[in-house]
mmCIF file of C-alpha atoms in Angstrom:
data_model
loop_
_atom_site.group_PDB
_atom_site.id
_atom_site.type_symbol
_atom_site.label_atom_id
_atom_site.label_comp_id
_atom_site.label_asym_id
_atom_site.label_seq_id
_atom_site.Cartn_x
_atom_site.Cartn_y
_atom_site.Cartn_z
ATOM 1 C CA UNK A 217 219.455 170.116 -36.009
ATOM 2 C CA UNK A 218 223.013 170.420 -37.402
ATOM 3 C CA UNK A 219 225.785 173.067 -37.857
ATOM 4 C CA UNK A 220 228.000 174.276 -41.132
ATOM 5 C CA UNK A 221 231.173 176.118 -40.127
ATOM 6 C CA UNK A 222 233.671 176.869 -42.455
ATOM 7 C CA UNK A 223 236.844 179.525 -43.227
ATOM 8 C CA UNK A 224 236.605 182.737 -44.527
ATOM 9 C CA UNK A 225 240.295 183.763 -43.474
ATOM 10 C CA UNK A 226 243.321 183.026 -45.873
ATOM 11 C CA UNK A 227 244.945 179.737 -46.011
ATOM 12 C CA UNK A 228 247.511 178.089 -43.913
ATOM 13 C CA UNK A 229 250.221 175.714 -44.284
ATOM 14 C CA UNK A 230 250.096 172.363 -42.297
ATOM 15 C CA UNK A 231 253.789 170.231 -42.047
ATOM 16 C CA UNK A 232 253.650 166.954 -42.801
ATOM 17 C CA UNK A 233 253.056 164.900 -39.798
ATOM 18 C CA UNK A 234 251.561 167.638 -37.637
ATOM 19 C CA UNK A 235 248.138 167.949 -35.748
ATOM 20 C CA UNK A 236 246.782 171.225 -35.617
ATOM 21 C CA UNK A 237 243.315 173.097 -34.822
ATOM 22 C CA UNK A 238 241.001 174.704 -37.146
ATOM 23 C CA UNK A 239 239.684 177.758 -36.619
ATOM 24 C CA UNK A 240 236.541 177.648 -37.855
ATOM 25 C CA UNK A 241 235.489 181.334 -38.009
ATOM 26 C CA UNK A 242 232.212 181.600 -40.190
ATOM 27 C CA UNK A 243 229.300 179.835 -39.498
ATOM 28 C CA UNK A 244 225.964 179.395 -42.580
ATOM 29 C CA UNK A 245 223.735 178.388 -39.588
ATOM 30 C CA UNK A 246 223.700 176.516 -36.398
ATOM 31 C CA UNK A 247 220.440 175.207 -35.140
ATOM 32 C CA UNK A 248 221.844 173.111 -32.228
ATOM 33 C CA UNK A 249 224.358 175.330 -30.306
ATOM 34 C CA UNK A 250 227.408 172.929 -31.773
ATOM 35 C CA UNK A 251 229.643 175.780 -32.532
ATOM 36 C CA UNK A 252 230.765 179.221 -30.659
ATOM 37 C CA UNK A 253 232.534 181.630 -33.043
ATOM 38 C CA UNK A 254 233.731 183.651 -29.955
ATOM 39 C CA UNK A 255 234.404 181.335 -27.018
ATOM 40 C CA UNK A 256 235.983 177.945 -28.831
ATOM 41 C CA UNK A 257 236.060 178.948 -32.791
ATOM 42 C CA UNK A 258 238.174 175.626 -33.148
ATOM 43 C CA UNK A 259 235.552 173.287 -31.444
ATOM 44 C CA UNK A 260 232.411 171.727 -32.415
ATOM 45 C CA UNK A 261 230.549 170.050 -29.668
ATOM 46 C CA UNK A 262 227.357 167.582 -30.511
ATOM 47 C CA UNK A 263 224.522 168.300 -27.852
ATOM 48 C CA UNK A 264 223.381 165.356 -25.643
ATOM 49 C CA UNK A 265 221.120 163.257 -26.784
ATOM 50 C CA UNK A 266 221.999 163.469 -30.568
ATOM 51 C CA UNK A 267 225.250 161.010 -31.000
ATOM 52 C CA UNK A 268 224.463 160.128 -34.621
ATOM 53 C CA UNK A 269 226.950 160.536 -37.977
ATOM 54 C CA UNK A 270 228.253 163.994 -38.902
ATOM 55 C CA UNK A 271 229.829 164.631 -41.830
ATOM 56 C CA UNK A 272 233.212 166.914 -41.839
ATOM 57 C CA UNK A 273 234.862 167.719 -44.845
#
């Protein structure tokens, strides 16, 4: 069960000091319903029941 999201749009410039959202807007697979490209692009939301270590990068 896991997801892999990523960009496919062109870059963006962050300031220094800022928070900001990603929109994540391509998706290799998601077996666990983590991810919705069309209703929250910018969230990732782990399913109950599997609280364990994820890995963002």
């Amino acid at each position: 069960v896991g997801v892999r999201v990523g960009r496919v749009t062109s870059a963006f410039s962050i300031a220094s000091g800022s928070d900001i959202s990603v929109e994540w807007n391509a998706e290799t697979f998601d077996s666990g319903a983590f991810h919705d490209n069309s209703t929250n692009p910018n969230r990732l939301t782990v399913p109950s029941g599997l609280g364990v270590k994820y890995l963002i990068k």
